[in-house]
Amino acid sequence: MNISNERLCIPALDLDFAVEAIKEVVWIDREWIPEAEGTSLYIRPFVICTDPYLGVRPAYTYKFIIILSPVGAYYPEGINPVKIYVENEYVRAVRGGLGFTKTPANYAASLKAQEEAKHLGYTQVLWLDGVEKKYIEEVGTMNVFFKIDGEVITPALEGSILGGITRDSTIKLLQSWGLPVKERKLSIQEVFDAHKAGKLDEAFGTGTAAVISPIGELNWNGNIIEINQGQIGELSKRIYDTITGIQSGQLKDSFAWTTEVKG
Ligand SMILES: Cc1ncc(COP(=O)(O)O)c(C=O)c1O
């Protein structure tokens, strides 16, 4: 949030204060924490400006608000593979803009493409870079990873995509398993070529809400490829099981990602 705040001219939040505030509200609402598998209590902290003012300038007054909601599986498909439409008309963000921040402007920019993709039967769009429409950026609310010829690749953080926390956890997990991730430019052509050569092993998205969402199909300009026979890949499943196992306390958290909430 502070990375976003800096770009959006919003004062930085005190980290300890924000974490304590979240813990407190979670404790108060603890009975809303759902228990069924795949469900969770979604925590959404956000900041709004509260100046009584019309015009364009940074605000002087803000409110930091935390809302909670019990949630089920984010995608109707659950952990099953999703169909993704590679967007070749609209763009979401460009370098130098707001792409790396969590701000409603990015989602406003994405709605039309998402609606059109949904109309064609796709769950989400895969964004390409805003200049050449050549390099892979991210999916609507997920970062993306591709396993090509045994190597895991994810687009580098160059200012136009969100550096998601699940992306970071995935990279750290894979490193700890001796499977380092290459963070680099990855063109959509490279992914389609790898598929043609039989070397596209798996593709998946990462995000807080879905955790890991395997990609079963990509449609780029009408060329459709099926990935891993539309099945969840071995690596995607291992990452999903490990992250959700750590979150639920069933697996040891050797990364210190979890924190205890008590009254
Ligand atoms: C645009 C975008 N990219 C990536 C992500 C994944 O980020 P995280 O893993 O922090 O949830 C999100 C999550 O909301 C997102 O909105």
CSV table of C-alpha atoms and ligand atoms in Angstrom, one decimal:
chain,number,residue,atom,x,y,z
A,1,MET,CA,0.0,0.0,0.0
A,2,ASN,CA,2.9,2.4,0.7
A,3,ILE,CA,4.4,1.7,-2.7
A,4,SER,CA,1.0,2.8,-4.2
A,5,ASN,CA,0.7,5.7,-1.8
A,6,GLU,CA,4.0,7.2,-2.8
A,7,ARG,CA,3.0,7.2,-6.5
A,8,LEU,CA,-0.5,8.6,-5.7
A,9,CYS,CA,0.7,11.4,-3.4
A,10,ILE,CA,-0.9,9.8,-0.4
A,11,PRO,CA,1.1,9.9,2.9
A,12,ALA,CA,2.7,6.6,3.9
A,13,LEU,CA,1.0,4.6,6.6
A,14,ASP,CA,2.8,3.6,9.7
A,15,LEU,CA,3.3,-0.2,9.2
A,16,ASP,CA,2.9,-1.3,12.8
A,17,PHE,CA,-0.2,0.8,13.2
A,18,ALA,CA,-1.8,-0.6,10.1
A,19,VAL,CA,-1.0,-4.2,11.1
A,20,GLU,CA,-2.3,-3.7,14.6
A,21,ALA,CA,-5.5,-2.2,13.2
A,22,ILE,CA,-6.0,-5.1,10.9
A,23,LYS,CA,-5.4,-7.6,13.7
A,24,GLU,CA,-7.9,-5.8,15.9
A,25,VAL,CA,-10.7,-5.7,13.4
A,26,VAL,CA,-10.1,-9.4,12.5
A,27,TRP,CA,-10.3,-10.3,16.2
A,28,ILE,CA,-13.6,-8.4,16.6
A,29,ASP,CA,-15.1,-10.1,13.6
A,30,ARG,CA,-13.5,-13.5,14.2
A,31,GLU,CA,-16.8,-15.3,14.2
A,32,TRP,CA,-17.2,-14.4,10.5
A,33,ILE,CA,-14.1,-16.5,9.6
A,34,PRO,CA,-15.5,-19.3,7.4
A,35,GLU,CA,-14.2,-22.8,8.1
A,36,ALA,CA,-15.0,-24.8,4.9
A,37,GLU,CA,-12.0,-25.7,2.7
A,38,GLY,CA,-11.2,-23.1,0.1
A,39,THR,CA,-13.0,-20.3,2.0
A,40,SER,CA,-11.4,-17.4,3.9
A,41,LEU,CA,-11.9,-14.0,5.5
A,42,TYR,CA,-10.9,-11.5,2.8
A,43,ILE,CA,-9.2,-8.4,4.3
A,44,ARG,CA,-9.3,-5.3,2.3
A,45,PRO,CA,-7.5,-2.2,3.7
A,46,PHE,CA,-7.8,0.9,1.6
A,47,VAL,CA,-7.3,4.7,1.8
A,48,ILE,CA,-9.7,7.3,0.5
A,49,CYS,CA,-9.4,11.1,0.4
A,50,THR,CA,-11.9,13.0,2.4
A,51,ASP,CA,-11.3,16.7,1.5
A,52,PRO,CA,-14.5,18.6,0.7
A,53,TYR,CA,-13.0,19.9,-2.5
A,54,LEU,CA,-13.6,19.9,-6.3
A,55,GLY,CA,-10.5,19.9,-8.4
A,56,VAL,CA,-7.3,18.1,-9.1
A,57,ARG,CA,-4.6,18.1,-6.5
A,58,PRO,CA,-3.4,15.7,-3.8
A,59,ALA,CA,-5.7,15.7,-0.7
A,60,TYR,CA,-4.9,17.0,2.8
A,61,THR,CA,-7.2,14.5,4.6
A,62,TYR,CA,-7.6,10.8,4.3
A,63,LYS,CA,-9.3,7.9,5.9
A,64,PHE,CA,-7.7,4.4,6.3
A,65,ILE,CA,-10.5,1.8,6.2
A,66,ILE,CA,-10.4,-1.9,6.6
A,67,ILE,CA,-13.3,-4.0,5.4
A,68,LEU,CA,-13.7,-7.8,5.8
A,69,SER,CA,-15.8,-10.3,4.0
A,70,PRO,CA,-16.0,-14.1,4.2
A,71,VAL,CA,-15.3,-15.5,0.7
A,72,GLY,CA,-15.5,-18.7,-1.2
A,73,ALA,CA,-13.6,-19.7,-4.3
A,74,TYR,CA,-12.7,-16.6,-6.3
A,75,TYR,CA,-13.3,-18.1,-9.7
A,76,PRO,CA,-16.3,-20.3,-10.4
A,77,GLU,CA,-13.9,-22.9,-11.7
A,78,GLY,CA,-12.2,-23.1,-8.2
A,79,ILE,CA,-8.7,-24.6,-8.6
A,80,ASN,CA,-9.7,-26.0,-12.0
A,81,PRO,CA,-8.0,-24.4,-15.0
A,82,VAL,CA,-9.4,-21.1,-16.4
A,83,LYS,CA,-9.8,-20.0,-20.0
A,84,ILE,CA,-7.9,-16.7,-20.7
A,85,TYR,CA,-8.3,-14.3,-23.6
A,86,VAL,CA,-5.1,-12.6,-24.7
A,87,GLU,CA,-6.1,-8.9,-25.1
A,88,ASN,CA,-4.9,-7.4,-28.3
A,89,GLU,CA,-6.9,-4.2,-28.6
A,90,TYR,CA,-7.1,-2.5,-25.2
A,91,VAL,CA,-4.2,-1.9,-22.9
A,92,ARG,CA,-4.2,-1.7,-19.1
A,93,ALA,CA,-1.1,0.3,-18.2
A,94,VAL,CA,2.1,1.6,-19.5
A,95,ARG,CA,5.5,2.1,-17.9
A,96,GLY,CA,5.6,5.4,-16.1
A,97,GLY,CA,1.9,5.2,-15.4
A,98,LEU,CA,0.0,3.5,-12.5
A,99,GLY,CA,0.2,-0.2,-13.4
A,100,PHE,CA,2.4,-1.1,-10.4
A,101,THR,CA,0.0,0.5,-8.0
A,102,LYS,CA,-3.2,-0.8,-6.5
A,103,THR,CA,-5.6,1.9,-7.5
A,104,PRO,CA,-9.1,1.9,-9.0
A,105,ALA,CA,-7.9,3.6,-12.2
A,106,ASN,CA,-6.2,0.3,-13.3
A,107,TYR,CA,-9.5,-1.6,-12.9
A,108,ALA,CA,-11.6,1.0,-14.6
A,109,ALA,CA,-9.2,0.7,-17.6
A,110,SER,CA,-9.7,-3.1,-17.6
A,111,LEU,CA,-13.5,-3.4,-17.4
A,112,LYS,CA,-14.4,-3.2,-21.1
A,113,ALA,CA,-11.8,-5.8,-22.2
A,114,GLN,CA,-13.0,-8.1,-19.4
A,115,GLU,CA,-16.6,-7.8,-20.4
A,116,GLU,CA,-15.8,-8.5,-24.0
A,117,ALA,CA,-13.7,-11.5,-23.1
A,118,LYS,CA,-16.5,-12.8,-20.8
A,119,HIS,CA,-18.9,-12.5,-23.6
A,120,LEU,CA,-16.7,-14.9,-25.6
A,121,GLY,CA,-16.7,-17.4,-22.8
A,122,TYR,CA,-13.3,-16.4,-21.2
A,123,THR,CA,-12.8,-15.9,-17.4
A,124,GLN,CA,-10.2,-13.2,-17.6
A,125,VAL,CA,-7.9,-11.3,-20.0
A,126,LEU,CA,-4.1,-11.6,-20.3
A,127,TRP,CA,-2.7,-8.2,-20.8
A,128,LEU,CA,0.1,-7.5,-23.2
A,129,ASP,CA,2.5,-4.5,-22.9
A,130,GLY,CA,0.9,-1.2,-23.7
A,131,VAL,CA,3.4,-0.2,-26.4
A,132,GLU,CA,4.2,-3.1,-28.7
A,133,LYS,CA,1.4,-5.5,-27.5
A,134,LYS,CA,4.0,-8.2,-27.6
A,135,TYR,CA,5.2,-8.9,-24.1
A,136,ILE,CA,3.1,-10.6,-21.4
A,137,GLU,CA,2.1,-8.5,-18.4
A,138,GLU,CA,-0.5,-10.0,-16.1
A,139,VAL,CA,-4.0,-11.4,-15.9
A,140,GLY,CA,-6.9,-9.2,-14.6
A,141,THR,CA,-6.2,-9.7,-10.9
A,142,MET,CA,-3.3,-12.2,-11.0
A,143,ASN,CA,0.4,-12.3,-11.9
A,144,VAL,CA,1.3,-15.0,-14.3
A,145,PHE,CA,3.9,-17.8,-14.5
A,146,PHE,CA,4.8,-20.1,-17.3
A,147,LYS,CA,6.8,-23.4,-17.1
A,148,ILE,CA,8.6,-23.8,-20.4
A,149,ASP,CA,10.9,-26.7,-21.0
A,150,GLY,CA,11.3,-27.2,-17.2
A,151,GLU,CA,12.1,-23.5,-16.5
A,152,VAL,CA,9.7,-21.3,-14.6
A,153,ILE,CA,9.3,-17.7,-16.1
A,154,THR,CA,7.3,-14.7,-14.9
A,155,PRO,CA,7.3,-11.2,-16.4
A,156,ALA,CA,9.8,-8.9,-14.7
A,157,LEU,CA,8.4,-6.0,-12.6
A,158,GLU,CA,9.1,-3.0,-14.8
A,159,GLY,CA,6.5,-0.5,-13.6
A,160,SER,CA,3.4,-1.6,-15.5
A,161,ILE,CA,2.3,-4.6,-13.5
A,162,LEU,CA,1.5,-5.2,-9.9
A,163,GLY,CA,4.2,-6.9,-7.8
A,164,GLY,CA,1.7,-9.2,-6.1
A,165,ILE,CA,2.4,-10.8,-2.7
A,166,THR,CA,1.4,-14.3,-4.1
A,167,ARG,CA,3.9,-13.8,-6.9
A,168,ASP,CA,6.6,-13.1,-4.3
A,169,SER,CA,5.6,-16.1,-2.2
A,170,THR,CA,5.6,-18.3,-5.3
A,171,ILE,CA,9.1,-17.1,-6.3
A,172,LYS,CA,10.4,-17.8,-2.8
A,173,LEU,CA,8.8,-21.2,-2.6
A,174,LEU,CA,10.1,-22.3,-5.9
A,175,GLN,CA,13.6,-21.0,-5.0
A,176,SER,CA,13.4,-23.0,-1.7
A,177,TRP,CA,12.6,-26.1,-3.8
A,178,GLY,CA,15.6,-25.5,-6.0
A,179,LEU,CA,13.5,-24.3,-9.0
A,180,PRO,CA,14.6,-20.7,-9.4
A,181,VAL,CA,12.2,-18.4,-11.4
A,182,LYS,CA,13.4,-16.3,-14.3
A,183,GLU,CA,11.9,-12.8,-14.0
A,184,ARG,CA,12.2,-11.5,-17.5
A,185,LYS,CA,10.5,-10.2,-20.6
A,186,LEU,CA,8.3,-13.0,-22.1
A,187,SER,CA,6.6,-12.5,-25.4
A,188,ILE,CA,3.2,-14.1,-26.2
A,189,GLN,CA,4.9,-15.5,-29.3
A,190,GLU,CA,7.4,-17.3,-27.2
A,191,VAL,CA,4.6,-19.0,-25.2
A,192,PHE,CA,2.8,-20.0,-28.4
A,193,ASP,CA,6.1,-21.3,-30.0
A,194,ALA,CA,6.8,-23.3,-26.8
A,195,HIS,CA,3.4,-24.8,-27.0
A,196,LYS,CA,3.9,-25.8,-30.6
A,197,ALA,CA,7.2,-27.4,-29.7
A,198,GLY,CA,5.5,-29.3,-26.9
A,199,LYS,CA,7.5,-27.4,-24.3
A,200,LEU,CA,4.8,-25.4,-22.6
A,201,ASP,CA,4.4,-27.6,-19.5
A,202,GLU,CA,2.2,-25.4,-17.3
A,203,ALA,CA,0.8,-21.9,-17.0
A,204,PHE,CA,-0.8,-20.4,-13.9
A,205,GLY,CA,-1.9,-17.1,-12.3
A,206,THR,CA,-1.1,-16.1,-8.7
A,207,GLY,CA,-3.2,-13.7,-6.5
A,208,THR,CA,-4.5,-13.4,-3.0
A,209,ALA,CA,-8.1,-14.3,-3.8
A,210,ALA,CA,-7.5,-17.3,-6.1
A,211,VAL,CA,-4.1,-18.2,-4.6
A,212,ILE,CA,-3.1,-20.3,-7.7
A,213,SER,CA,-5.3,-20.5,-10.8
A,214,PRO,CA,-4.1,-22.9,-13.5
A,215,ILE,CA,-4.5,-21.6,-17.1
A,216,GLY,CA,-6.0,-24.3,-19.3
A,217,GLU,CA,-6.6,-22.4,-22.5
A,218,LEU,CA,-5.2,-19.2,-24.2
A,219,ASN,CA,-6.9,-17.5,-27.1
A,220,TRP,CA,-4.6,-15.1,-29.0
A,221,ASN,CA,-6.1,-13.5,-32.1
A,222,GLY,CA,-8.3,-16.6,-32.6
A,223,ASN,CA,-5.4,-19.0,-32.2
A,224,ILE,CA,-6.4,-21.3,-29.3
A,225,ILE,CA,-4.0,-23.5,-27.3
A,226,GLU,CA,-4.8,-25.9,-24.6
A,227,ILE,CA,-2.2,-26.2,-21.8
A,228,ASN,CA,-1.5,-29.4,-20.0
A,229,GLN,CA,-4.6,-31.0,-21.5
A,230,GLY,CA,-6.7,-28.5,-19.6
A,231,GLN,CA,-5.7,-30.1,-16.4
A,232,ILE,CA,-4.1,-28.6,-13.3
A,233,GLY,CA,-0.3,-29.1,-13.5
A,234,GLU,CA,1.8,-30.8,-10.9
A,235,LEU,CA,3.8,-27.7,-10.0
A,236,SER,CA,0.6,-25.5,-9.8
A,237,LYS,CA,-0.9,-28.0,-7.4
A,238,ARG,CA,2.2,-28.2,-5.3
A,239,ILE,CA,2.4,-24.4,-4.9
A,240,TYR,CA,-1.4,-24.2,-4.2
A,241,ASP,CA,-1.2,-26.9,-1.5
A,242,THR,CA,1.8,-25.4,0.1
A,243,ILE,CA,0.5,-21.8,0.3
A,244,THR,CA,-2.9,-22.8,1.5
A,245,GLY,CA,-1.4,-25.3,3.9
A,246,ILE,CA,0.8,-22.6,5.4
A,247,GLN,CA,-2.2,-20.2,5.5
A,248,SER,CA,-4.4,-22.7,7.3
A,249,GLY,CA,-1.6,-23.7,9.8
A,250,GLN,CA,-1.5,-27.3,8.5
A,251,LEU,CA,2.1,-26.8,7.2
A,252,LYS,CA,5.0,-25.3,9.0
A,253,ASP,CA,5.6,-21.7,8.1
A,254,SER,CA,9.3,-21.5,7.6
A,255,PHE,CA,9.0,-18.1,5.8
A,256,ALA,CA,7.3,-16.2,8.7
A,257,TRP,CA,4.4,-15.3,6.4
A,258,THR,CA,1.7,-15.8,9.0
A,259,THR,CA,0.9,-13.9,12.2
A,260,GLU,CA,-1.2,-14.8,15.1
A,261,VAL,CA,-4.3,-12.7,15.9
A,262,LYS,CA,-5.5,-12.8,19.5
A,263,GLY,CA,-7.5,-10.6,21.8
B,1,LIG,C1,-3.8,-6.3,-11.2
B,1,LIG,C2,-3.4,-7.3,-10.2
B,1,LIG,N1,-2.3,-8.0,-10.4
B,1,LIG,C3,-1.9,-9.0,-9.6
B,1,LIG,C4,-2.6,-9.3,-8.4
B,1,LIG,C5,-2.1,-10.3,-7.5
B,1,LIG,O1,-1.6,-9.7,-6.3
B,1,LIG,P1,-1.6,-10.4,-4.9
B,1,LIG,O2,-0.8,-11.7,-5.0
B,1,LIG,O3,-0.9,-9.4,-4.0
B,1,LIG,O4,-3.0,-10.6,-4.5
B,1,LIG,C6,-3.8,-8.5,-8.1
B,1,LIG,C7,-4.5,-8.8,-6.9
B,1,LIG,O5,-5.5,-8.2,-6.6
B,1,LIG,C8,-4.2,-7.5,-9.1
B,1,LIG,O6,-5.3,-6.8,-8.9
